[in-house]
Coordinates of C-alpha atoms in Angstrom, one line a residue:
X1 CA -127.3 -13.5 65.6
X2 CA -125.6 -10.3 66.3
X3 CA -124.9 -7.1 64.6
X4 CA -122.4 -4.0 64.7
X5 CA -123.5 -0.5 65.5
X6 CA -122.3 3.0 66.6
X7 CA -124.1 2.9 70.0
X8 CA -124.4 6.7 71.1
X9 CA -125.4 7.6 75.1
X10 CA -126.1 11.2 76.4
X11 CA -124.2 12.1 79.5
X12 CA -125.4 14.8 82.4
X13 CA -123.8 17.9 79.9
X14 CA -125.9 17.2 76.9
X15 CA -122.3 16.0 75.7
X16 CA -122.9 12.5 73.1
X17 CA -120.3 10.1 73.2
X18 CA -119.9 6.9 71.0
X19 CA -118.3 3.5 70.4
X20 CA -118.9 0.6 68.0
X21 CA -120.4 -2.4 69.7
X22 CA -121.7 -5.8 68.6
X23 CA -125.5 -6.4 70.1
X24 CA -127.4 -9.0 69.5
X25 CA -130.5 -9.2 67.1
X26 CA -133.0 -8.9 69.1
X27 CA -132.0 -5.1 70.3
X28 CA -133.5 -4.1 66.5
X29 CA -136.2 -2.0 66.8
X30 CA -139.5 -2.7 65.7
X31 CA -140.4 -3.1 62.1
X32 CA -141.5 -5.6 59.3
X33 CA -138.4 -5.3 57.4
X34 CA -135.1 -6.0 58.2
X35 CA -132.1 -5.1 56.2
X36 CA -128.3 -5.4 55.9
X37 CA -127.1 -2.6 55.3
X38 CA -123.7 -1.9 52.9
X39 CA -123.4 2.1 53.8
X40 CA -124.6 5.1 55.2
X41 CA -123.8 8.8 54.8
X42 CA -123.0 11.4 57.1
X43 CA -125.4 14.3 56.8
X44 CA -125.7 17.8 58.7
X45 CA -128.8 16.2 61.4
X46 CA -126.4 13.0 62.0
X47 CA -123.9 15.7 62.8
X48 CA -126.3 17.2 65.3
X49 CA -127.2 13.8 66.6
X50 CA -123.6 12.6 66.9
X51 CA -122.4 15.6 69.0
X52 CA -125.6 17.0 71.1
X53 CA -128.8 14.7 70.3
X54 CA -129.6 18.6 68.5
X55 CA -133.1 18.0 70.2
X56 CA -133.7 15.1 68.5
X57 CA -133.1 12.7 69.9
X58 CA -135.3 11.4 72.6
X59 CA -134.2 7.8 74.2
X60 CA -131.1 7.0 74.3
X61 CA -128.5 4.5 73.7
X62 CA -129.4 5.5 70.5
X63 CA -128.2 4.1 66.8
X64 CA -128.4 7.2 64.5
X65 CA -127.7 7.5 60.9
X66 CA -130.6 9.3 58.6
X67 CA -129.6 7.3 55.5
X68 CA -128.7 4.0 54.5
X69 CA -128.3 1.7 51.9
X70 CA -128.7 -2.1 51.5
X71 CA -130.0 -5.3 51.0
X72 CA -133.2 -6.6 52.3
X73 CA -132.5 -9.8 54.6
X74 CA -136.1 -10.7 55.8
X75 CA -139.4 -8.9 54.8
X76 CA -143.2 -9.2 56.0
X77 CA -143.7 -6.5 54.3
X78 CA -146.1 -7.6 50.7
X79 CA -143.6 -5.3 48.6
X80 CA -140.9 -6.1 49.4
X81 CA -138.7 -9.6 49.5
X82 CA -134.9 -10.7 50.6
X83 CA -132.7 -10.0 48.3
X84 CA -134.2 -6.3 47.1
X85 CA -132.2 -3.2 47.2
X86 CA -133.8 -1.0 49.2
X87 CA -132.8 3.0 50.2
X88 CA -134.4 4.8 52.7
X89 CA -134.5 8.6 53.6
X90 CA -136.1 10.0 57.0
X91 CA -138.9 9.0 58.7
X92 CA -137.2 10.3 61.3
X93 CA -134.8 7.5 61.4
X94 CA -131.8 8.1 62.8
X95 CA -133.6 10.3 65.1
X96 CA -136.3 8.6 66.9
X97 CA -135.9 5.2 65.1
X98 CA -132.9 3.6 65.2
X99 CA -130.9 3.9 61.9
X100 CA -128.0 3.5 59.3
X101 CA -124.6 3.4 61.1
X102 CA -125.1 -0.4 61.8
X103 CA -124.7 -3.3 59.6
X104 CA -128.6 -4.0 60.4
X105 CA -131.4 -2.3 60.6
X106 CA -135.3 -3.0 61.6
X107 CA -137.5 -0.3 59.8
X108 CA -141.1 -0.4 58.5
X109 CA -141.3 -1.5 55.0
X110 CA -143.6 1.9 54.2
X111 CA -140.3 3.6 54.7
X112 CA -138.4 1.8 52.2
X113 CA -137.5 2.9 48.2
X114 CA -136.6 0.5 45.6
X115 CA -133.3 1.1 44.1
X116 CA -132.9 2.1 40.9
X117 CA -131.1 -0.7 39.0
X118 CA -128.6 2.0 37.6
X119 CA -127.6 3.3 40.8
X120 CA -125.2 1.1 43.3
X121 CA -125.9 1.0 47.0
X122 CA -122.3 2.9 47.1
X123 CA -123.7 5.5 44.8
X124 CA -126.9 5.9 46.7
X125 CA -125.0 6.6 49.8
X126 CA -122.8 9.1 47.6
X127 CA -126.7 10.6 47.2
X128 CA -127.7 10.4 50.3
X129 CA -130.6 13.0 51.9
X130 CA -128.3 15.6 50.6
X131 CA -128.5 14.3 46.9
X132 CA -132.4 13.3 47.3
X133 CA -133.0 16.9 48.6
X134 CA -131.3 18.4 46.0
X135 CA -133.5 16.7 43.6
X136 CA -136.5 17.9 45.2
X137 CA -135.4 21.5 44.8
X138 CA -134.2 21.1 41.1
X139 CA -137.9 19.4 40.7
X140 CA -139.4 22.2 42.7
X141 CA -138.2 25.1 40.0
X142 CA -139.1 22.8 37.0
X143 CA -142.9 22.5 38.4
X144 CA -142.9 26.3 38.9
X145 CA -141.5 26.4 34.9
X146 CA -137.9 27.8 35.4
X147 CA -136.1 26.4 32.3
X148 CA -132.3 27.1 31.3
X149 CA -133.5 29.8 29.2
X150 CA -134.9 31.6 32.1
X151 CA -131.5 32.5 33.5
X152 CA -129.0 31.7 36.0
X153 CA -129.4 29.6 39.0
X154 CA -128.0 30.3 42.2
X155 CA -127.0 27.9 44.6
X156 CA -125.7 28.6 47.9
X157 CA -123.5 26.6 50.5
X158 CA -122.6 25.0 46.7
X159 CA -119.5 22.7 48.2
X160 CA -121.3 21.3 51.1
X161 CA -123.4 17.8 50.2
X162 CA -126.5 19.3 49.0
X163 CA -125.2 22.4 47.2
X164 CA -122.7 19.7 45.1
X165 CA -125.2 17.5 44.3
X166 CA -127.5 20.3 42.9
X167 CA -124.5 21.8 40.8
X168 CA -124.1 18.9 39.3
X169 CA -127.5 18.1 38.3
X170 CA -128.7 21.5 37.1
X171 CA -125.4 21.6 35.3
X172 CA -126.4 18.4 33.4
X173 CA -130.1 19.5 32.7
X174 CA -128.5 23.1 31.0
X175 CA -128.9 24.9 33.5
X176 CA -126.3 28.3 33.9
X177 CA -125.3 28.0 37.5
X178 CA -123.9 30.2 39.4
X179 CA -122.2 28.3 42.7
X180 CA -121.9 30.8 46.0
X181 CA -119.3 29.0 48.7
X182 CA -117.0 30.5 51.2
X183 CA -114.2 28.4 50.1
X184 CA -112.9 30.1 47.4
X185 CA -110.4 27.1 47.1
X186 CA -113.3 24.9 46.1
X187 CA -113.8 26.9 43.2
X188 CA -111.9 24.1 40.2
X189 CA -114.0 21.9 42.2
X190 CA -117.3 23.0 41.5
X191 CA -116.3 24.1 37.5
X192 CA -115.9 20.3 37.8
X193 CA -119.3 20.0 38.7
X194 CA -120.4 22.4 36.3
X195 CA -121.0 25.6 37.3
X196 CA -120.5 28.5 35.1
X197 CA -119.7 31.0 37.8
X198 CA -117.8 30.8 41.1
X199 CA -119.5 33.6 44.1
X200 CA -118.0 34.3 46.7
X201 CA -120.9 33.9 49.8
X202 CA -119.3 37.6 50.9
X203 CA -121.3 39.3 47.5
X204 CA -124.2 37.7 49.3
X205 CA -123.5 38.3 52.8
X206 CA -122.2 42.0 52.7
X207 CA -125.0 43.1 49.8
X208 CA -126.2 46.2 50.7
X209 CA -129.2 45.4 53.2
X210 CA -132.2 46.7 51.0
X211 CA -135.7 44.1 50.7
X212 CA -134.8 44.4 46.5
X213 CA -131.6 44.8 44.5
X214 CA -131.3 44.4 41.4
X215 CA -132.8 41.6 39.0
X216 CA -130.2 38.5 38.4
X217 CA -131.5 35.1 39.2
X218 CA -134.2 33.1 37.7
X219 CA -134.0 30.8 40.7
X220 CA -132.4 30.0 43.5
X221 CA -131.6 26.3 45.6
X222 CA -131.0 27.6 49.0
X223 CA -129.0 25.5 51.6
X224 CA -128.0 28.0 54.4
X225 CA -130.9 30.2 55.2
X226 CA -129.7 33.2 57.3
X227 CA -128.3 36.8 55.2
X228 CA -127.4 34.6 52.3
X229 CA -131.1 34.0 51.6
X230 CA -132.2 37.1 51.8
X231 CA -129.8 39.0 49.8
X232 CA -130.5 36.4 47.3
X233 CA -133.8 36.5 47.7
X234 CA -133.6 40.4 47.0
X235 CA -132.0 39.7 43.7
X236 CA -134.2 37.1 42.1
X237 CA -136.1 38.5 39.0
X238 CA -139.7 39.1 38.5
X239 CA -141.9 35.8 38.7
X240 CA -138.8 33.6 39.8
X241 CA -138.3 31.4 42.8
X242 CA -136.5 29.9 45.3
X243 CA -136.4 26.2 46.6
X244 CA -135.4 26.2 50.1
X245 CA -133.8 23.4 52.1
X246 CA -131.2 24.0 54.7
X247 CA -130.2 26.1 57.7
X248 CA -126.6 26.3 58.2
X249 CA -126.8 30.1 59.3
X250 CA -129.5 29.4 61.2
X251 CA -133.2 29.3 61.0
X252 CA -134.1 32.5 60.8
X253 CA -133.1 35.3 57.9
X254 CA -133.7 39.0 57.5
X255 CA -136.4 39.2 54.7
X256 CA -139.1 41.1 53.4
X257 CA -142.0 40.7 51.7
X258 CA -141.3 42.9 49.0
X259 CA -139.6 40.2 46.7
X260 CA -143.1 38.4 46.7
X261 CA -145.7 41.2 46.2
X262 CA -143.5 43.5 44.0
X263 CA -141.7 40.6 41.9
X264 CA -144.0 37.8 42.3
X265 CA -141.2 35.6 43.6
X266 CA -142.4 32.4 45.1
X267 CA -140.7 30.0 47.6
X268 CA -140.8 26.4 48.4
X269 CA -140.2 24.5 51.5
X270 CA -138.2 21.3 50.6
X271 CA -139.1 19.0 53.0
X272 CA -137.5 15.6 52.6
X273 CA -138.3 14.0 55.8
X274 CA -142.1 12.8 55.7
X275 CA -142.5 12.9 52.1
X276 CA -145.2 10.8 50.3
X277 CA -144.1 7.9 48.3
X278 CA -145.0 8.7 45.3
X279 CA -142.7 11.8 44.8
X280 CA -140.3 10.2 47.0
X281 CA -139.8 7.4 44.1
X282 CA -139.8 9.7 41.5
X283 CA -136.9 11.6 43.2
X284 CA -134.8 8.9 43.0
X285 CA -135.6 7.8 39.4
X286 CA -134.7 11.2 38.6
X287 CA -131.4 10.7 40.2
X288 CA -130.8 7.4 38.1
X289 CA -131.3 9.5 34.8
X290 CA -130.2 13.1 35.3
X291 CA -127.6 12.9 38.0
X292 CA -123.8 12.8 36.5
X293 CA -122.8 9.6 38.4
X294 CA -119.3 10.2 37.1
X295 CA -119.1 13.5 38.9
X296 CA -120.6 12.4 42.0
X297 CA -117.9 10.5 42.5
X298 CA -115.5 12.9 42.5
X299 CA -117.7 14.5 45.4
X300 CA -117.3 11.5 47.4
X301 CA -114.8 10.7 51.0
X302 CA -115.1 7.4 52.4
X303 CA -115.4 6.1 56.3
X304 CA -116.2 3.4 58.8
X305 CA -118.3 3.7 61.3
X306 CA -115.3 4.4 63.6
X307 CA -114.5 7.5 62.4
X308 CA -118.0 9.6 62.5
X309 CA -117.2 10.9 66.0
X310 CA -114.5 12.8 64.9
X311 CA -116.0 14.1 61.4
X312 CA -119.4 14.9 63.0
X313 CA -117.8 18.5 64.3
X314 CA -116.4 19.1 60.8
X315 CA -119.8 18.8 59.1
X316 CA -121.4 21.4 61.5
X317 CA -118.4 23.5 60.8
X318 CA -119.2 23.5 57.1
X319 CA -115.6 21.8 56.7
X320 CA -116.4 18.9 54.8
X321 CA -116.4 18.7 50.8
X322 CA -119.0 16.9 48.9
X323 CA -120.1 13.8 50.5
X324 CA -119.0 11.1 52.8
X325 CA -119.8 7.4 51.9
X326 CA -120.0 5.4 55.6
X327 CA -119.0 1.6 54.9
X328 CA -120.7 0.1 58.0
X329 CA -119.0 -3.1 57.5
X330 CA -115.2 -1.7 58.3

């Protein structure tokens, strides 16, 4: 039995190169649960792991892809049986586990989320970590009781994967948004999505540099980190927060802590790699009921595996719209 796979290697300058190989079955990493797989996605860390490793990755050949989406072939796993859908998201897969851009993949069955019934393995690929993520945040603000009556929502890097996502579903749930891109020719695009308002990422970036201007957000879903963040941070009103996910510009930003003793602001840390179960399930149920599957599709490009080399540089360029659904099997 054999299966296909991006195989990426590491040369002597750090430089990753790929090609799509047939191996045989028994090159699957360890695991009690093996699954065919229909898609992937491509996400900002496979872009780091398809053009540098980005650290991390640590043995190489290596198979990455964070995300997939499939069928389960063969299970020891109690909860799991042939024939379930199964997602999975993280656990460092794709990093140091082998992962998604193959038509088969060997994972432990710990890692592994039922799919909802109302969302196609297509669709969950559409979702992605980006989708999932933005779930997180939009359940992040709810917990710290931001409702559509507290105000607008500002979401920043709002064309990449995880800002569109997030658009859409705080658009669904009520929500005023208020979408910050530096594509201004993205802006029908994300009206499509839902948001009320179209920023231009320069109001953010070129604010005057002061630790608190004036009061206009009740929260924020942060994707970039960097000046963005803390200009935005500066303008969130009193008791409001932020959920915080991505570094585009970098980890670092320019903040002070005068947003969180003078304001009360609060932040949280999205993390969508190691978490529990529990929460991890509930994420995706939410996705099956308050995520517009019609307007995710309009987020959506499709690919083989083929073609990731080249699109990898795009994504860490910020040059990619929406989402891009990875049919492993072309």
């Amino acid at each position: 039995m054999t299966f296909r796979a991006l195989v990426l290697t590491q040369g002597a300058d750090r430089k990753v190169s790929g090609a799509v190989e047939t191996l045989p079955e028994d090159r699957l990493p360890a695991g009690d649960v093996t699954v065919a797989v229909d898609y992937s996605t491509l996400n900002y860390k496979d872009g780091l792991v398809l053009t540098s490793g980005g650290g991390l990755v640590k043995t190489w050949p290596h198979v990455g892809g964070i995300d997939f989406a499939g069928t389960v072939e063969t299970s020891e796993n109690p909860a799991f049986k042939a024939g379930d859908k199964v997602v999975l998201n993280g656990y460092r897969v794709g990093e140091l586990h082998w992962g998604g851009y193959a038509t088969k993949v060997r994972v432990k069955g710990d890692w592994l989320v039922r799919l909802p019934a109302s969302i196609s393995s297509r669709r969950a690929m559409a979702i992605g970590t980006a989708g999932y993520t933005s779930m997180l945040c939009v359940m992040a603000l709810e917990k710290h009781g931001i409702t559509p009556a507290s105000g607008e929502i500002l979401v920043t890097g709002a064309a990449g994967g995880v800002g569109s996502v997030a658009v859409a579903i705080l658009a669904k749930l009520g929500y005023t948004v208020v979408a910050a891109t530096g594509r201004a020719h993205e802006g029908d695009y994300l009206k499509a999505l839902g948001a009320t308002t179209i920023m231009d990422r320069k109001e953010l970036t070129e604010a005057p540099d002061r630790p608190l201007l004036g009061e206009r957000f009740a929260g924020v879903v942060d994707t970039v980190s960097g000046v963005m963040f803390a200009r935005a941070l500066a303008q969130v009103k009193y008791g409001g927060a932020a959920a915080v996910c991505g570094l585009a510009a970098g980890p670092a930003f320019p903040g002070s802590i005068l947003p969180f003793i003078l304001r009360g602001v609060s932040v949280y840390g999205i993390d969508s790699v190691m978490l529990p179960k529990a929460p991890r399930e509930e994420a995706w149920r939410r996705l099956g009921s308050d995520l517009p599957l019609d307007k995710l599709d309009s987020t959506v490009s499709d690919a083989g595996l083929g073609d990731l080399m080249t699109l990898a540089p795009k994504i860490l360029k910020g040059e990619i719209r929406g989402r891009v659904v990875v049919d492993v099997n072309k």
